[in-house]
XYZ file of C-alpha atoms in Angstrom:
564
model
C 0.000 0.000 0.000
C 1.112 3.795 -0.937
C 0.099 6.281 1.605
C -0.526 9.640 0.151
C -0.111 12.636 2.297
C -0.527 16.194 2.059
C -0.723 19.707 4.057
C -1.917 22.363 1.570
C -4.878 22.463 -0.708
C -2.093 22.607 -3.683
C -0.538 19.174 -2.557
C -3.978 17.924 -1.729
C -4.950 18.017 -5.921
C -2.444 16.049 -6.946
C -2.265 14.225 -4.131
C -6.317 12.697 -5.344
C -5.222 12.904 -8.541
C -2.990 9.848 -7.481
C -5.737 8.002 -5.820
C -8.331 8.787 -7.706
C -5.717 6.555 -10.521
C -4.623 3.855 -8.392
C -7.449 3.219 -5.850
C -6.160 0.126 -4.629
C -2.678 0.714 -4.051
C -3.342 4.294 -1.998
C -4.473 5.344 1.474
C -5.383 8.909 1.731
C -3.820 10.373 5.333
C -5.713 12.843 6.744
C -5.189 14.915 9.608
C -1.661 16.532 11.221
C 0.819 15.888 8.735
C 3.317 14.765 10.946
C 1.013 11.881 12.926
C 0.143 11.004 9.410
C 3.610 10.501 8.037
C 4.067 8.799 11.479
C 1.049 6.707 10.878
C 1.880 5.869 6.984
C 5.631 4.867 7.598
C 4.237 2.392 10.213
C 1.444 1.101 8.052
C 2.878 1.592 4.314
C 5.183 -0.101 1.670
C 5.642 3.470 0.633
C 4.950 7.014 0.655
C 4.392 9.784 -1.414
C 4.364 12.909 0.526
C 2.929 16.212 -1.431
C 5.094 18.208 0.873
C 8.938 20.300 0.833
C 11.627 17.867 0.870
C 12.956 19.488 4.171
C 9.774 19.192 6.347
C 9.786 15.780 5.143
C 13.056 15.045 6.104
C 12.497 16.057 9.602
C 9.504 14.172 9.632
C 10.925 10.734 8.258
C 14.259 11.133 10.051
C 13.483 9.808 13.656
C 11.676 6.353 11.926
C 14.279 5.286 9.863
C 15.367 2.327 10.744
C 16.639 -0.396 8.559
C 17.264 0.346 4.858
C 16.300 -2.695 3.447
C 12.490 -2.833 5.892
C 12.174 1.155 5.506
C 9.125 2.199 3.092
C 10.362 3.975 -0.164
C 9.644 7.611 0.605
C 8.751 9.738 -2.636
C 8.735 13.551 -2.169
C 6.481 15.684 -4.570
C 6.210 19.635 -4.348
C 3.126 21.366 -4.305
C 3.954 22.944 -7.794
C 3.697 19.222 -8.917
C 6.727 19.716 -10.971
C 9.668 17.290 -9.368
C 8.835 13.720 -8.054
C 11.941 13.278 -6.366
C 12.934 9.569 -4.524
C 14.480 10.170 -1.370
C 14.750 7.217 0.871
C 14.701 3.574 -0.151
C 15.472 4.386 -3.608
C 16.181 1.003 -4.120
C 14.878 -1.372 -1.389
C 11.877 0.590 -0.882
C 11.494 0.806 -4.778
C 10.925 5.028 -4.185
C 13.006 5.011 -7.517
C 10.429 3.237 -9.397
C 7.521 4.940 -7.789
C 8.873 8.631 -8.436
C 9.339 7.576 -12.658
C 5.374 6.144 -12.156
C 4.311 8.997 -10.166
C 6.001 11.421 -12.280
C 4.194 9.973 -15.252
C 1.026 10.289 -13.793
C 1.624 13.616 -12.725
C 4.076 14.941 -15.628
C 6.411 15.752 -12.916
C 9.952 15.073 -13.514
C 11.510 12.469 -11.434
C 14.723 12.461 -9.656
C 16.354 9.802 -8.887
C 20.063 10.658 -7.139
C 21.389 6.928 -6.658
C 24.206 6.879 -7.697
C 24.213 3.424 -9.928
C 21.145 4.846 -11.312
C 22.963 8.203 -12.217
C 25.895 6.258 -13.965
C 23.630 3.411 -15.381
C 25.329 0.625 -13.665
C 22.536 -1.951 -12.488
C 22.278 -1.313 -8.334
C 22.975 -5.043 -7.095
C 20.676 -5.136 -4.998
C 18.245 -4.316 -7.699
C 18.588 -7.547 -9.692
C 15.607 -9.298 -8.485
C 17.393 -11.770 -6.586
C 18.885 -11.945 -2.405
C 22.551 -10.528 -2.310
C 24.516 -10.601 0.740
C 27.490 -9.379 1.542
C 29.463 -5.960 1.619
C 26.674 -4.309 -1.228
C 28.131 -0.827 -0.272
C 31.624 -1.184 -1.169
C 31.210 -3.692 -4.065
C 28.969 -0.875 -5.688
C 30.954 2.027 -4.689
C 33.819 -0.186 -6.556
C 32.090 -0.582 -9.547
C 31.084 3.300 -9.929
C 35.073 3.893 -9.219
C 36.266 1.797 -11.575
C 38.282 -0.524 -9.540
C 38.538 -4.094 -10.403
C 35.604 -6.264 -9.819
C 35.788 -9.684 -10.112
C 32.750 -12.030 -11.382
C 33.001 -15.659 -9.518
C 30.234 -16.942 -11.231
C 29.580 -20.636 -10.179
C 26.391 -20.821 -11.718
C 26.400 -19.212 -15.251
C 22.762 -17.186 -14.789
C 22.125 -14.396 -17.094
C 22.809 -10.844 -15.411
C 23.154 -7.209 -16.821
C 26.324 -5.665 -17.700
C 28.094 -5.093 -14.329
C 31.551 -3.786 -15.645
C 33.095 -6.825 -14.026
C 36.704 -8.986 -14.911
C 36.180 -12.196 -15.468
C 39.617 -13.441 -13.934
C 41.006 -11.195 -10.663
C 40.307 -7.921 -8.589
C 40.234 -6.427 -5.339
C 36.328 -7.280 -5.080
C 34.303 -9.872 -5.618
C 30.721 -10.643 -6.949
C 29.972 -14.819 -6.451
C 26.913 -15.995 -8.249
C 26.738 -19.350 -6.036
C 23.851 -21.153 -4.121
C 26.004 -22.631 -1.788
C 25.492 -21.729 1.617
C 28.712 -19.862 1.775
C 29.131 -16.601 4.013
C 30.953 -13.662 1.312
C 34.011 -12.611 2.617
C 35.472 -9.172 3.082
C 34.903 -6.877 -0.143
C 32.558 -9.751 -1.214
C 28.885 -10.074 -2.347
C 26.980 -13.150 -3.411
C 24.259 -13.128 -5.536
C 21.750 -15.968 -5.219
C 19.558 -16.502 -8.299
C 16.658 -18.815 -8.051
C 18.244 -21.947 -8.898
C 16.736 -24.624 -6.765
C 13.849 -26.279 -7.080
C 12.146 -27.877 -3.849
C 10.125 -31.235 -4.562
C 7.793 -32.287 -1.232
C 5.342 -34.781 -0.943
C 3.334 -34.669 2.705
C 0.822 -36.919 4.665
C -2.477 -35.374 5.121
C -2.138 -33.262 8.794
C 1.600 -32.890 8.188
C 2.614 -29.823 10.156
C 4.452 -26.704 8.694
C 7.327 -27.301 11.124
C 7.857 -30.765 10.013
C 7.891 -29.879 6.411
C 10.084 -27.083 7.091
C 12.072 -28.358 9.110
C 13.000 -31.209 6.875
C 13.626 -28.089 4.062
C 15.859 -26.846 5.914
C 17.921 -29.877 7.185
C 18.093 -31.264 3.212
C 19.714 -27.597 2.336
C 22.227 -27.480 5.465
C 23.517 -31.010 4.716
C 23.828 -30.405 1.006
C 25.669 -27.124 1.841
C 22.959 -24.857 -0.243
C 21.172 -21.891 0.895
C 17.743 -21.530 1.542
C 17.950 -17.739 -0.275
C 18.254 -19.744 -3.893
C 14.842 -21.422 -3.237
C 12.658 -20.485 -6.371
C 9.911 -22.631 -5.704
C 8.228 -25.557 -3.709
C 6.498 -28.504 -6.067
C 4.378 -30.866 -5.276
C 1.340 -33.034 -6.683
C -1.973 -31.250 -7.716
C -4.301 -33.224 -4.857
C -1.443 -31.310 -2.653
C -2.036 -28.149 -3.771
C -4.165 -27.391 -0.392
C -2.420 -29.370 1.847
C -2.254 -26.412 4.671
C 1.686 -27.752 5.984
C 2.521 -27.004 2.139
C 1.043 -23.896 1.526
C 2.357 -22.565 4.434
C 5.997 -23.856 4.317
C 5.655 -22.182 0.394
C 4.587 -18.765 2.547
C 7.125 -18.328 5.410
C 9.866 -19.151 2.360
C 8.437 -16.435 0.281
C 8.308 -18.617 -2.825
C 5.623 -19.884 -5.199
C 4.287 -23.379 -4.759
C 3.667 -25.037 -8.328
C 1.979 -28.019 -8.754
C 1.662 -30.757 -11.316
C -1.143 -33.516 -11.869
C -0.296 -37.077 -11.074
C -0.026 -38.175 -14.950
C 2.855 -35.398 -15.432
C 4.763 -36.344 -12.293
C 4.279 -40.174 -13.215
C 6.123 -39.670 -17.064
C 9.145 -38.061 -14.750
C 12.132 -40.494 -14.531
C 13.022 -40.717 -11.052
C 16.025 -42.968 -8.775
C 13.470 -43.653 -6.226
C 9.649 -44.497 -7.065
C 7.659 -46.041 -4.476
C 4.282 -47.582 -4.231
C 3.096 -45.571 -1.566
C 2.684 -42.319 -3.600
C 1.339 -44.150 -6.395
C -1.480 -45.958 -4.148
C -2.342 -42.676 -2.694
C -2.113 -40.101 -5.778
C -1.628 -42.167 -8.831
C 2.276 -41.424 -9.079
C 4.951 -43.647 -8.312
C 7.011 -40.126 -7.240
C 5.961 -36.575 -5.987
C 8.932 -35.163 -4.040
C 11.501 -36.034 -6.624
C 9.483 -36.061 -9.927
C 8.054 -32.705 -8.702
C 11.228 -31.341 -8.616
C 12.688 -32.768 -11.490
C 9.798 -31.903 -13.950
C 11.350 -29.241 -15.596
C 15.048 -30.782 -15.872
C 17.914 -30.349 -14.002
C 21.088 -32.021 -11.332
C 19.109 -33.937 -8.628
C 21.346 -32.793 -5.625
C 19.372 -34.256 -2.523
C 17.368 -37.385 -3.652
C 14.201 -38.360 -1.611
C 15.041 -37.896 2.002
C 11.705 -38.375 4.259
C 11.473 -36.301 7.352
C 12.522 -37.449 11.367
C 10.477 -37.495 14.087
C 10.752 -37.314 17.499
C 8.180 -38.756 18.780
C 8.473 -42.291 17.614
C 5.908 -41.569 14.418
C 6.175 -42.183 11.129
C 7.399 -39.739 8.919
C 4.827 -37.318 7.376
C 6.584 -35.412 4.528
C 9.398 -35.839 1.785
C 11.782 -34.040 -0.220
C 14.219 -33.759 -3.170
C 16.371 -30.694 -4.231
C 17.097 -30.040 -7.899
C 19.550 -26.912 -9.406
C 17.858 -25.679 -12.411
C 19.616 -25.803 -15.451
C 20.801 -22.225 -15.808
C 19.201 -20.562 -19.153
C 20.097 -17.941 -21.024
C 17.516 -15.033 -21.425
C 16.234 -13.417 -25.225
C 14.064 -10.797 -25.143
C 12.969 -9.689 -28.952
C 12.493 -6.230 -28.860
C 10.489 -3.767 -30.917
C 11.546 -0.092 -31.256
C 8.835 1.238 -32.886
C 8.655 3.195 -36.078
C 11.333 5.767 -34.301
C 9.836 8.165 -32.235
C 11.834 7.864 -28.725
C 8.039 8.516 -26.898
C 6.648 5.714 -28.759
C 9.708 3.204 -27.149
C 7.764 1.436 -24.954
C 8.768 1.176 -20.922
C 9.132 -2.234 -21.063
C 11.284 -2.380 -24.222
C 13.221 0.492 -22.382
C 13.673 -1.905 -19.283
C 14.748 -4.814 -21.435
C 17.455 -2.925 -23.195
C 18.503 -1.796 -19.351
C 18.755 -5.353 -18.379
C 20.930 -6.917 -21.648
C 24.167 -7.987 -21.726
C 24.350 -8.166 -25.247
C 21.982 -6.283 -27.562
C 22.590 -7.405 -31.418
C 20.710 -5.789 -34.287
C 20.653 -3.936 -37.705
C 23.530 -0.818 -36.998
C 21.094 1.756 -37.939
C 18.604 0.641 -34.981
C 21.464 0.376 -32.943
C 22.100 4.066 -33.329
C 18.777 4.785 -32.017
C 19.229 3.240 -28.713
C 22.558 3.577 -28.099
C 22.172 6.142 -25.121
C 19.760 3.400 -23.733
C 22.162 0.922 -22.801
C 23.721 0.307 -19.686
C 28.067 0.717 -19.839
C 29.469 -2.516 -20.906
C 27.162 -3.736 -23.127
C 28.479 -6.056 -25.706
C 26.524 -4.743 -29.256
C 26.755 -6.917 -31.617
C 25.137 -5.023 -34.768
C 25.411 -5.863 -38.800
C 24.300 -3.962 -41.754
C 21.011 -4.678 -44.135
C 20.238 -8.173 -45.176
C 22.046 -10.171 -42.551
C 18.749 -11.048 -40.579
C 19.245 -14.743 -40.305
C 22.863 -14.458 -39.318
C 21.583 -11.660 -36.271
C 19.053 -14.458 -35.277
C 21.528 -17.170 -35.123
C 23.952 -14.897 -33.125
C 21.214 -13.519 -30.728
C 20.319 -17.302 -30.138
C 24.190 -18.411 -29.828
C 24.760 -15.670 -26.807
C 21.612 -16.643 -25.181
C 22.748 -20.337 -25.145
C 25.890 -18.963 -23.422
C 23.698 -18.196 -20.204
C 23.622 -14.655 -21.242
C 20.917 -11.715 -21.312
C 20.159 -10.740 -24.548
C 18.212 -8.078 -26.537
C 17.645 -9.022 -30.148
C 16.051 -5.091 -31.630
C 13.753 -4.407 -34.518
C 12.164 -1.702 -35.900
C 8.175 -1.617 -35.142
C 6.790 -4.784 -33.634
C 9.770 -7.000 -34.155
C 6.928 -9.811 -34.430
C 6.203 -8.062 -37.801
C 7.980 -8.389 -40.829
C 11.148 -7.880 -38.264
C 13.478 -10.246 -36.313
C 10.876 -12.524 -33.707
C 10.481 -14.625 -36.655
C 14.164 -15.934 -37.987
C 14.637 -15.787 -33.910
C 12.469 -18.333 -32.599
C 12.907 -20.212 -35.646
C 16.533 -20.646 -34.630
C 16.199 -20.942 -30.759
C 14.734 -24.258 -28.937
C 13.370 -24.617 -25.967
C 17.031 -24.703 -23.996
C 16.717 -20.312 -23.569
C 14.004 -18.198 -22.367
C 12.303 -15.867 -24.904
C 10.544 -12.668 -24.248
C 8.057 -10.638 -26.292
C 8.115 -7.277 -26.143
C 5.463 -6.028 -28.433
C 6.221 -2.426 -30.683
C 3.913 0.032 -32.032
C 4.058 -1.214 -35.634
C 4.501 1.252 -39.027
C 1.592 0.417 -40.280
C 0.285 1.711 -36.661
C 1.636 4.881 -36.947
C 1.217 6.086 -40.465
C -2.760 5.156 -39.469
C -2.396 7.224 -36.470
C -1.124 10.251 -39.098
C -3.678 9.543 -41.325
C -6.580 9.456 -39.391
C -8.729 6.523 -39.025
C -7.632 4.120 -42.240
C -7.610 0.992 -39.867
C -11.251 1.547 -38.054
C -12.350 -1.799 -40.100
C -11.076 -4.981 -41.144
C -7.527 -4.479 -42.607
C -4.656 -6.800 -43.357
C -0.824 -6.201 -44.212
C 0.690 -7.071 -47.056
C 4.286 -6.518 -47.765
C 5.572 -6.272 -52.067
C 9.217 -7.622 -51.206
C 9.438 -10.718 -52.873
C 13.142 -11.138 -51.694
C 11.710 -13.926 -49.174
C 7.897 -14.810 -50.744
C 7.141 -15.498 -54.126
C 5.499 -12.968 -56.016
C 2.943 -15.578 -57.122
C 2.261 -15.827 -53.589
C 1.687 -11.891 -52.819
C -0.293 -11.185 -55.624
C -2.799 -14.186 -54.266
C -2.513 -12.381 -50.865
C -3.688 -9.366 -52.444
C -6.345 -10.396 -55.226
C -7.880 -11.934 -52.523
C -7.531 -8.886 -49.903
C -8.903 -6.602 -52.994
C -12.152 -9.004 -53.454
C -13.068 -9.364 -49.666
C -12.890 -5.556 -49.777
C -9.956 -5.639 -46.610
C -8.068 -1.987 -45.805
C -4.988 -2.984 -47.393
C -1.253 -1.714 -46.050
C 1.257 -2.043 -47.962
C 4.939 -2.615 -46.272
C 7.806 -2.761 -48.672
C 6.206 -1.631 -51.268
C 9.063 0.029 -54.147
C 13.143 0.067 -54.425
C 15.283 0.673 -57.188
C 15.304 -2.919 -57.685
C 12.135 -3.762 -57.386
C 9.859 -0.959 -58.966
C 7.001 -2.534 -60.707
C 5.267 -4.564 -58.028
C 3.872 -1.889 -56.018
C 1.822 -0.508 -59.586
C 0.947 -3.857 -60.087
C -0.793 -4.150 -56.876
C -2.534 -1.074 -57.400
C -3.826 -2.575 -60.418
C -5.280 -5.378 -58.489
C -7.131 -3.541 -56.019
C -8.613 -1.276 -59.070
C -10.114 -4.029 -60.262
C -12.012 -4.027 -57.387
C -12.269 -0.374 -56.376
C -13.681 2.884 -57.470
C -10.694 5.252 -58.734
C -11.210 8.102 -55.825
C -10.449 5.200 -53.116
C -8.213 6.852 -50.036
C -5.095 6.256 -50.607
C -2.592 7.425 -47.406
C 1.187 7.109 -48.172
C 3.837 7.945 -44.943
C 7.177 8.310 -45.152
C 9.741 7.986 -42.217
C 6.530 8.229 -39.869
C 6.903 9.420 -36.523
C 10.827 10.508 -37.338
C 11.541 14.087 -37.452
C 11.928 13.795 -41.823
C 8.124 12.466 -41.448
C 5.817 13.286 -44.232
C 2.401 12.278 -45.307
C -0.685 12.812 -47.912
C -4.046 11.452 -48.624
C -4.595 10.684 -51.907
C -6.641 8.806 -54.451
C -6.135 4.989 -56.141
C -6.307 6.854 -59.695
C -3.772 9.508 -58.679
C -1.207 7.766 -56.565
C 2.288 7.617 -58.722
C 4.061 4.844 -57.583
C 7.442 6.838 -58.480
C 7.312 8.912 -55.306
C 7.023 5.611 -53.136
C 10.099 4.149 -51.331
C 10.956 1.904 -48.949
C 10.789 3.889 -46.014
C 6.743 4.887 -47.129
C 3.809 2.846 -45.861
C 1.202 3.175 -48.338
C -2.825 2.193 -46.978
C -5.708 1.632 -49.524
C -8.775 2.414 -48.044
C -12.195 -0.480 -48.860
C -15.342 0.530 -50.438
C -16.300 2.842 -47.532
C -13.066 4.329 -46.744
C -13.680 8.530 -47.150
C -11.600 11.294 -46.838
C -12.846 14.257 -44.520
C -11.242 17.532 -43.377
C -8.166 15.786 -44.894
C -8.114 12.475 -43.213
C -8.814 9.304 -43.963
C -11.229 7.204 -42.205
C -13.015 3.904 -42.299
C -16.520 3.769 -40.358
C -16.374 0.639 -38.155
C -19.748 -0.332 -40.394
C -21.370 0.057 -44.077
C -24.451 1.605 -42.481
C -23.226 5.194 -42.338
C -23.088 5.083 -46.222
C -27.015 5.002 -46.461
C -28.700 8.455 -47.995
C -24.854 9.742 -48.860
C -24.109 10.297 -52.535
């Protein structure tokens, strides 16, 4: 929860502007502003305070306690023109909440960490528990002194300007339950997966307790836990559940039939009498693949009973991480935040140079970019694939929705199921030159692109005979180089066949980039010879019009009736 709090009528606006947009993540404070920033830091994850950044300094400062259990504060002035983070800009997540609030608000945020400042990922930001001496690692890394990366288990992590081979710190990416040592941190990804099986009645202490005892033995932390698994008829079992809770991880569960196909060193008849597989706490574990560290171990009881609960411990097999990434048509505001936060988080980032050159300032320092010139997209797929088998984070860029004509395509055709792939949708050309235009797109409308570099022009001119008879918004991608200069009046032929001569016709070029230009004009008067490939050009259907200069297409055919 988010308390909101606020002394002056000024504040107070913005202040329900806020709640009014997230009404289940705010509590409104009323009353003396300091028993309410008294009451919120008691009662809150965070707070934004619509006050001077000195009164609420003087306010916060006798309750601050504990960095890492402190709420993020976020300060915003009454002007409503700075959302500035200024405690728990990291643990708290203020730094995060002053970029959202300052969207909501168009305030600008301010965020003085100083990892953030110099783009170096904060390491206690990476989604995982670190230990260790975070402080003086971090302040080594913004110094540029040498940092060492001990990396036992090869996970995928952001740049981190780090040596592979010696320095004065250390980073350890480990989950063995090893204490870091002076000028030390260890990271602890979520490599281990818990199998348990239980008894009906088994108590959360025995379950836990036998957790705990597997991991101590084995010499692996607890803080590398990413799950609990069990059987679906387990999935309620209350000494479960609650074991899953007070270890702050998921509990996942699998039906009998998976759990029984799972190859396993230990089956037993008991699990298969009693839930129809011959294995839960090892097959649970083991589902998705991976070293079986601790086999079935059952836990020990005290009191002479028998033993109500099992489990196994698996590592994961570490996987690399591709996230396919659309820019957009070019405009930095239509760069999504989440394509922005994936291009934060690569390692490597490979893509066509010119796209490359729009990001650049994006990336974090040390990024390895990997970037090639037009008409090597199968050779950027294999090499985006490659680095991602390697355990690394990748971004693999495109221009618009790289699901579209762009790189998703050749990518996933390439990878296998060994890496992790991300989406990250763009807002596509054919998007943005309707968005110019007007309203081309308000009906059924299909692209088409004229290369036929990788399709058959047999195969287009199907695509768009039968586009042209189903009377379909058409948008052409592609559509006219110096090479290839008569399919795009060919095309236009087709849909004539099928059109009246004053059809819409919207052609963009460069849209949404500062060189952007545009024009509505008709299927009779279009010449072809001012087309290139940076235009998008969109035929309008049968009831496509042009008014006040922009082209629309009514969602229906009704409007048409008593017009001429």
């Amino acid at each position: 929860m988010i308390g909101l709090i606020s002394a002056t009528a000024a504040g107070a606006g913005a202040r329900d502007r806020l709640a009014a947009a997230w009404p289940d993540r705010t509590r409104v404070y009323e009353g003396p502003v300091g028993d309410a920033v008294r009451s919120a830091f008691a009662e809150c994850e965070q707070l934004v305070c619509f006050l001077a950044t000195g009164a609420v300094v003087r306010l916060i400062a006798p309750l601050l306690g504990d960095k890492l259990a402190d709420p993020g504060v976020v300060c915003v002035d009454e002007g409503g023109r700075f959302a500035v983070s200024l405690v728990g800009g990291h643990g708290g997540g203020a730094n995060e909440l002053a970029v959202e609030v300052g969207e909501l608000l168009a305030a600008e945020p301010v965020v003085t960490t100083a990892t953030d400042a110099v783009g170096v990922p904060g390491l206690d930001t990476l989604g995982f528990p670190v230990e260790g001496d975070v402080a003086g690692v971090s302040r080594a890394l913004l110094d540029g002194e040498p940092v060492a990366l001990d990396a036992e288990l090869a996970w995928p992590l952001p740049p981190l300007r780090v040596s592979r081979t010696s320095g004065s710190y250390v980073i350890r990416v480990t989950d063995r339950a090893v204490a870091p040592g002076e000028r030390e941190v260890v990271l602890r990804p979520p490599s281990l997966v818990v199998g348990v099986g239980a008894s009906k009645g088994a108590p959360v202490n025995e379950v836990l307790g036998l957790v705990y005892d597997a991991l101590r033995e084995a010499g692996l932390s607890v803080g590398n836990i990413a799950e609990l698994a069990t059987v679906d008829a387990k999935a309620e079992e209350p000494g479960i559940v609650q074991a899953a809770q007070r270890l702050r991880v998921p509990l996942v569960t699998y039906s009998a039939e998976e759990l029984a196909a799972v190859e396993v060193p230990n089956p037993s008849d008991a699990p298969l009498a009693a839930v129809g597989t011959p294995s839960v706490a090892e097959a649970a574990a083991l589902v998705g693949g991976g070293e079986l560290l601790v086999p079935k171990r059952k836990s020990e009881r005290t009191d002479g009973q028998p033993a109500m609960a099992t489990c196994a411990v698996v590592r994961r097999v570490a996987r690399g991480r591709l996230a396919v990434v659309g820019l957009g048509p070019g405009a930095r505001d239509l760069l999504t935040p989440r394509a922005k936060a994936e291009l934060r988080r690569a390692a490597v980032l490979v893509g066509l140079d010119q796209y490359v050159d729009q990001i650049r300032d994006l990336l974090r320092p040390g990024t390895l970019v990997l970037e090639s010139g037009l008409g090597a997209e199968e050779e950027r797929a294999r090499t985006a694939v490659a680095e991602a088998r390697k355990g690394q984070a990748v971004a693999l860029i495109g221009s618009g929705d790289a699901g579209v004509y762009a790189m998703a395509s050749p990518a996933l055709a390439e990878a296998s199921d060994d890496i992790d792939v991300v989406g990250v949708p763009g807002v596509t050309a054919a998007l943005a030159a309707s968005a110019i235009l007007g309203a081309p797109l308000g009906h059924d409308h299909v692209s088409i692109s004229l290369s036929d570099l990788h399709t058959p022009w047999e195969v287009i001119e199907r695509r768009v005979r039968a586009a042209a008879e189903a009377d379909i918004v058409v948008t052409f991608y592609n559509p006219r180089s110096r090479g290839r200069d008569w399919q795009l009046p060919k095309a236009l032929s087709i849909l004539a066949e099928h059109r009246e001569p004053t059809t819409p016709v919207g052609v963009v070029r460069n849209a949404s980039r500062p060189d952007e230009s545009s024009r509505v004009t008709t299927l009779l008067s279009l010449d072809p010879a001012t087309v290139d490939m940076m235009t998008v050009v969109t035929v309008g259907n049968t009831a496509t019009r042009e008014i006040a200069g922009r082209m629309v297409t009514p969602r229906g055919y009704r409007w048409q009736e008593g017009t001429s």
